[in-house]
mmCIF file of C-alpha atoms in Angstrom:
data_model
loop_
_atom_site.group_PDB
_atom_site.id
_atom_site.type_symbol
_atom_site.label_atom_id
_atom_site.label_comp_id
_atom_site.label_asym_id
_atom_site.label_seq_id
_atom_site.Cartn_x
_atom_site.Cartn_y
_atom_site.Cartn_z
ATOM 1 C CA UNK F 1 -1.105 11.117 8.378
ATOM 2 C CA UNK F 2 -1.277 14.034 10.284
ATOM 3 C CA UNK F 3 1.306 16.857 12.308
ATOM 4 C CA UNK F 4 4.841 17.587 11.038
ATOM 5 C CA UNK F 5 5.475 17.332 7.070
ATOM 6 C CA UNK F 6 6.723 13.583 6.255
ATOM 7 C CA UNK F 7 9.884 13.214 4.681
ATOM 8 C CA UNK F 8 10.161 13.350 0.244
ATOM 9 C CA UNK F 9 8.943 9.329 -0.520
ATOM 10 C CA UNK F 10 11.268 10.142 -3.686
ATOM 11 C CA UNK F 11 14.524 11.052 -2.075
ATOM 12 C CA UNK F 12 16.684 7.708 -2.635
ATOM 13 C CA UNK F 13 18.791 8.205 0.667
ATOM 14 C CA UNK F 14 16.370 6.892 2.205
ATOM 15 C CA UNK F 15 15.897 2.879 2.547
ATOM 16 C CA UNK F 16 12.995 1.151 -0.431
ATOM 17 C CA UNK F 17 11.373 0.457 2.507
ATOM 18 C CA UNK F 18 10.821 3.838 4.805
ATOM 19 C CA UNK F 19 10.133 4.912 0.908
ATOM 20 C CA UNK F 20 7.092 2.865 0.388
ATOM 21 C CA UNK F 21 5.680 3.491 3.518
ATOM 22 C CA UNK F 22 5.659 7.452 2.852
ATOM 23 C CA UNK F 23 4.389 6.345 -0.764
ATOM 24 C CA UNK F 24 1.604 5.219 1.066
ATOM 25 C CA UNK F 25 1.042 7.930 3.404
ATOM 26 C CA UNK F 26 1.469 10.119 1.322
ATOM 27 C CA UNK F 27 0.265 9.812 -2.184
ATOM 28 C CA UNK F 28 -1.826 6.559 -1.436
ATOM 29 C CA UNK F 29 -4.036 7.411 1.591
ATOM 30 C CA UNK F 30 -5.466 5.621 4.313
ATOM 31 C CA UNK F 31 -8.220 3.665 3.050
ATOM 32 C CA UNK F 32 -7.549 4.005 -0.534
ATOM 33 C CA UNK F 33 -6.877 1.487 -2.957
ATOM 34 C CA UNK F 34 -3.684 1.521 -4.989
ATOM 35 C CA UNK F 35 -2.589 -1.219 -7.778
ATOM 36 C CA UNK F 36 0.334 -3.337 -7.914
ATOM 37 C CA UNK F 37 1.455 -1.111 -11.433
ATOM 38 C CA UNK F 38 0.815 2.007 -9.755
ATOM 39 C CA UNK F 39 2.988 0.650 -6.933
ATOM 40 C CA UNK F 40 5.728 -0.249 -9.709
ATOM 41 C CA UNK F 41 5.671 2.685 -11.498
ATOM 42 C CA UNK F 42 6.488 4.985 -8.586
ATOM 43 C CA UNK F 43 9.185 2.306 -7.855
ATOM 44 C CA UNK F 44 10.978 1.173 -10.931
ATOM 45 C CA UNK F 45 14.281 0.902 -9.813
ATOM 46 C CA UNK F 46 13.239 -1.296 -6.768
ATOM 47 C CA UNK F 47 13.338 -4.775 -6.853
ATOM 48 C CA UNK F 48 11.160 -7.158 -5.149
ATOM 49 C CA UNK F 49 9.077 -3.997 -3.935
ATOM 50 C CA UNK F 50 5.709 -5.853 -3.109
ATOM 51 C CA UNK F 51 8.101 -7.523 0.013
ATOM 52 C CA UNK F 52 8.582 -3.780 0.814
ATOM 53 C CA UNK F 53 5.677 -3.531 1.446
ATOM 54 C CA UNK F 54 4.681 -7.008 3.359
ATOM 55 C CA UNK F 55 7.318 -6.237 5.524
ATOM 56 C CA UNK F 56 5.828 -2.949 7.006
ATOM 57 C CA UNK F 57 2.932 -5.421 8.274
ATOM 58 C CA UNK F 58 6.026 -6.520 10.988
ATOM 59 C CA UNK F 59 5.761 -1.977 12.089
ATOM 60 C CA UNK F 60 1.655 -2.151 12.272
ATOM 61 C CA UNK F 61 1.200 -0.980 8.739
ATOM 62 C CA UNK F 62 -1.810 -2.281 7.496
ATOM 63 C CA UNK F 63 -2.220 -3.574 4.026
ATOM 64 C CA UNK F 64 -5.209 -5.693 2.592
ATOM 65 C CA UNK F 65 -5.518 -7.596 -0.399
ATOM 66 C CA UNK F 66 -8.217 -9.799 -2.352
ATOM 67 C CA UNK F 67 -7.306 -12.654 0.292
ATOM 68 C CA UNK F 68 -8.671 -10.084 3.111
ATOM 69 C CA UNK F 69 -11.279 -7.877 1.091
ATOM 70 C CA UNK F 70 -13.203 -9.894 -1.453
ATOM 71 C CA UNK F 71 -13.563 -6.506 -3.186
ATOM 72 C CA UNK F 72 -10.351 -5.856 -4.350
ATOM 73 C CA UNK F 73 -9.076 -8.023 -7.803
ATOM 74 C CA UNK F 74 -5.651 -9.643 -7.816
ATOM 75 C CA UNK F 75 -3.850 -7.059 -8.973
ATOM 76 C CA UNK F 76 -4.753 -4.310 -6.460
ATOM 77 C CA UNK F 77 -4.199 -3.467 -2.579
ATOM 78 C CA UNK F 78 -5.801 -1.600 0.046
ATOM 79 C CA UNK F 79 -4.097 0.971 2.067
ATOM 80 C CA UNK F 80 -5.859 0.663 4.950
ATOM 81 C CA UNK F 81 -3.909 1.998 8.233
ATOM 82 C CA UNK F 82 -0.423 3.305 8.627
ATOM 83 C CA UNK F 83 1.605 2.197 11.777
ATOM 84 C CA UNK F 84 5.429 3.294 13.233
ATOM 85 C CA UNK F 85 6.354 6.015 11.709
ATOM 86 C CA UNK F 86 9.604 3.827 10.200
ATOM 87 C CA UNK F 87 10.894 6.952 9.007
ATOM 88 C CA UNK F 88 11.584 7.986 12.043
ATOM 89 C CA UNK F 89 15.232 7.391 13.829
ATOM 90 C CA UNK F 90 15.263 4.055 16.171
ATOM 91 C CA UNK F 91 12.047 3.051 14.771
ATOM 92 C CA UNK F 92 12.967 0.484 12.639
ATOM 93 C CA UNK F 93 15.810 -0.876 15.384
ATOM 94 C CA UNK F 94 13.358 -0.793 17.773
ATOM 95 C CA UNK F 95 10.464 -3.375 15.614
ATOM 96 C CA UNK F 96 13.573 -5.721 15.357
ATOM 97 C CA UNK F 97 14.075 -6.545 18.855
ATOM 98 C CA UNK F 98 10.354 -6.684 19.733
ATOM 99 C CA UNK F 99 9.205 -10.563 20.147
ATOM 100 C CA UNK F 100 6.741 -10.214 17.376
ATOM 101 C CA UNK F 101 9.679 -9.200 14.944
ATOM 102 C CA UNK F 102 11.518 -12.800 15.676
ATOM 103 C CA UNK F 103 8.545 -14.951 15.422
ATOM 104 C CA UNK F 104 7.286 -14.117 12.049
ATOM 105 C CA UNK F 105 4.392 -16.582 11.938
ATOM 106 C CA UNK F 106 2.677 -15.514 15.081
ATOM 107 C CA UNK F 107 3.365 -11.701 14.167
ATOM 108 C CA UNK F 108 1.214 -12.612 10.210
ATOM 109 C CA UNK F 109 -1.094 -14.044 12.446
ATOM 110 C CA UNK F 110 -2.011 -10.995 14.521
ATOM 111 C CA UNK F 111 -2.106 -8.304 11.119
ATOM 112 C CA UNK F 112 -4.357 -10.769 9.913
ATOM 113 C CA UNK F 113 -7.243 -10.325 12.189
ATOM 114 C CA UNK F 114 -6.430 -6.739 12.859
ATOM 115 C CA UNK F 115 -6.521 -6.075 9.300
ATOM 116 C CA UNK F 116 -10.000 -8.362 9.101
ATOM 117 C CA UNK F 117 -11.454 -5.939 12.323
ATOM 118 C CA UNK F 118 -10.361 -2.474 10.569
ATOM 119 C CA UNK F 119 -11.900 -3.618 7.168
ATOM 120 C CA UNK F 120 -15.417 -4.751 8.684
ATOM 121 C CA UNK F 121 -15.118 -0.856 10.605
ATOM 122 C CA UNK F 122 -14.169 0.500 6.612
ATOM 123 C CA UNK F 123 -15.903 -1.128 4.404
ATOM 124 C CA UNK F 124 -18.990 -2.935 4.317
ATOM 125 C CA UNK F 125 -19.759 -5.797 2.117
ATOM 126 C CA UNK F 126 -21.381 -4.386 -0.522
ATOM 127 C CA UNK F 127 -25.263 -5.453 -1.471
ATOM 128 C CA UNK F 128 -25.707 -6.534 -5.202
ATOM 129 C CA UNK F 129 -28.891 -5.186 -5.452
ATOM 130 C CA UNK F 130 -27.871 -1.808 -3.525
ATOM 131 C CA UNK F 131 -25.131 -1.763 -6.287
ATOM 132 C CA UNK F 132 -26.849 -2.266 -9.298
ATOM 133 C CA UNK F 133 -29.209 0.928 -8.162
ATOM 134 C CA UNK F 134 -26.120 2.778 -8.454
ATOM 135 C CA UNK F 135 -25.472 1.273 -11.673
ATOM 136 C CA UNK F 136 -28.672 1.800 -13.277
ATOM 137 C CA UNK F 137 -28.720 5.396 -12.399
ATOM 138 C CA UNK F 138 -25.940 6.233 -14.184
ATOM 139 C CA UNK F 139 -25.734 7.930 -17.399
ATOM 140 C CA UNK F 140 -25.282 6.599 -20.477
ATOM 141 C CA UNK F 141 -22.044 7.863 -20.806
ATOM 142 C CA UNK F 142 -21.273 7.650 -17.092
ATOM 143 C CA UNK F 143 -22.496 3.199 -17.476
ATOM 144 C CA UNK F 144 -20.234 3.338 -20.963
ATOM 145 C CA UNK F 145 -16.924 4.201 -19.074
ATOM 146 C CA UNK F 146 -17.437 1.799 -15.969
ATOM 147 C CA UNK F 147 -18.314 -0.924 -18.623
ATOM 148 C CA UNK F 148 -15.087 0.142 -19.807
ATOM 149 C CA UNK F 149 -13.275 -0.276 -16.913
ATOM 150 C CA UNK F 150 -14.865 -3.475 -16.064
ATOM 151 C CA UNK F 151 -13.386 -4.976 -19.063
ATOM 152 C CA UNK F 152 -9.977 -3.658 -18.600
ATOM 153 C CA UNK F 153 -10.280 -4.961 -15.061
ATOM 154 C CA UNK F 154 -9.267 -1.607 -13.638
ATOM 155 C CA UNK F 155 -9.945 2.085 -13.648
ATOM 156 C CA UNK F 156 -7.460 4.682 -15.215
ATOM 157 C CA UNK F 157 -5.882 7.067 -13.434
ATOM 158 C CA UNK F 158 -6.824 10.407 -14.940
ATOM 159 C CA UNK F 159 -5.032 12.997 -16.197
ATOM 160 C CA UNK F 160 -5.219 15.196 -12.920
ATOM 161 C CA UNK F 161 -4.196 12.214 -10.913
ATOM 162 C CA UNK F 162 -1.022 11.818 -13.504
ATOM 163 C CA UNK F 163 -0.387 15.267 -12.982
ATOM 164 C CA UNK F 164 -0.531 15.501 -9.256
ATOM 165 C CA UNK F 165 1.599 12.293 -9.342
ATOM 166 C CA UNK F 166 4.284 14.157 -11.453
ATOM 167 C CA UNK F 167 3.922 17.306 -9.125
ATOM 168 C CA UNK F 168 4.643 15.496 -5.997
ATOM 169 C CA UNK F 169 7.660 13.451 -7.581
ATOM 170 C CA UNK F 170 9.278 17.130 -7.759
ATOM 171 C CA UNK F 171 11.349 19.412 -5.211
ATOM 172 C CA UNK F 172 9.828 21.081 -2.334
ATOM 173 C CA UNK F 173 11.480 24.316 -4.248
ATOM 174 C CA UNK F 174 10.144 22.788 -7.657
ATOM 175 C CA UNK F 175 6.808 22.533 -6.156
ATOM 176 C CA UNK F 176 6.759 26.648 -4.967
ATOM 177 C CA UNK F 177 7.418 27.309 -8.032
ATOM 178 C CA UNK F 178 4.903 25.002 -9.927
ATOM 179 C CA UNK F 179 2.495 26.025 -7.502
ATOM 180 C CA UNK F 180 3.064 30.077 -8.141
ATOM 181 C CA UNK F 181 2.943 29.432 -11.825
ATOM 182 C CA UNK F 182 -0.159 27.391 -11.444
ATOM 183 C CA UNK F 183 -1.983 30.182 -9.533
ATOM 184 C CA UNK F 184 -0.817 32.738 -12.335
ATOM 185 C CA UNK F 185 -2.122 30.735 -14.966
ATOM 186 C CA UNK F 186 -5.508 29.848 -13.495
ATOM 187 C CA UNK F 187 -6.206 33.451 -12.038
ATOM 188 C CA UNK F 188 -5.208 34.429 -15.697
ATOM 189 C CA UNK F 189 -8.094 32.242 -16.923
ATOM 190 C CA UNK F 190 -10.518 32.845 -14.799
ATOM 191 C CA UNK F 191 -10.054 36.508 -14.887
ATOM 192 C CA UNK F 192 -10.350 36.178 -19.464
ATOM 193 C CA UNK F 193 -14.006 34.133 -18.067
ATOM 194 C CA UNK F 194 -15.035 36.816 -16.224
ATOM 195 C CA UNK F 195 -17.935 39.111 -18.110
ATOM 196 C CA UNK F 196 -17.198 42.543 -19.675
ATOM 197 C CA UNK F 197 -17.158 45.197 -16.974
ATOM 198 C CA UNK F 198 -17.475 49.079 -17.673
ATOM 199 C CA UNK F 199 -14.172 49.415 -15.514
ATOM 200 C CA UNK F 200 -12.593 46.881 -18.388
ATOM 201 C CA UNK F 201 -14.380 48.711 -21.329
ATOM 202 C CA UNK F 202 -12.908 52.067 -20.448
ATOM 203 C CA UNK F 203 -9.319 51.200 -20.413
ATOM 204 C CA UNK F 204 -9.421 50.987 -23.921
#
């Protein structure tokens, strides 16, 4: 999503639903994959927040899941085009007195194939033998962790996707802040990594 800052997915003035769909645009990303914990986590006090989600499919949002991409496991979604910005004023009035918005089936119908014509432009179905070259030319420790997350049936998020997660779930003020001490503390370390100078030696 691009041009003027979106709106804080956290701030709970806002309706589940224009929240998920800046969730998506936001911490997701078009054409990224998310999982239906990840999805719960950043939504715990939401119920039913997978129909949150469906129903942005009636604003153009497109959403894909194993049923459309044979790729993705049961448990996780792809994020693959936003649609009406529903955060927007008259957006989300608008959608329900459009035809498509009163006929539901015909409306599932249509998201259907355009999700089906945006995935075969995205993604590619992938060659066994193409993958297995990627596999075998891993390292061993690099073929130990997918085999890892093979048999967990997912892949962890790490501990700078945590963080980042935790960083954007603050203020815009709270982020300044973070960010300046952030920038202290790495220029702090980078500046201990740097090698001995003569300048350095003769301040002491």
């Amino acid at each position: 999503m691009t041009g003027s800052r979106l709106p804080d997915w956290t701030d709970k003035k806002m309706s589940s639903k224009v929240r998920t769909a800046l969730w998506l645009a936001t911490e997701v990303g078009e054409g990224n994959v998310y999982t239906k914990a990840q999805l719960r986590e950043a939504f715990p006090d939401v119920a039913q927040i997978d129909r949150r989600v469906r129903e942005l499919r009636d604003y153009g949002w497109v959403i894909a899941t194993n049923r459309d991409d044979p790729a993705l496991s049961s448990h996780e979604a792809r994020f693959v085009q936003a649609g009406d910005p529903v955060w927007q004023p008259g957006v989300r009035s608008r959608a329900t007195r459009e035809p498509h918005a009163l006929v539901p089936r015909r409306s599932a119908s249509f998201y259907q194939v355009r999700e089906m014509r945006v995935l075969q432009e995205v993604r590619r179905a992938p060659d066994p033998e193409a993958v297995w070259e990627r596999l075998k030319d891993l390292s061993q420790a690099e073929k130990s962790l997918v085999l890892a997350w093979i048999a967990m049936g997912r892949r962890p998020s790490s501990p700078a996707e945590l963080a980042w997660r935790a960083f954007r779930s603050l203020s815009e003020r709270q982020r300044r802040e973070m960010a300046a001490k952030l920038g202290e503390l790495v220029s702090s370390e980078l500046y201990e990594e740097l090698p001995m100078t003569e300048e350095r030696g003769d301040d002491s």
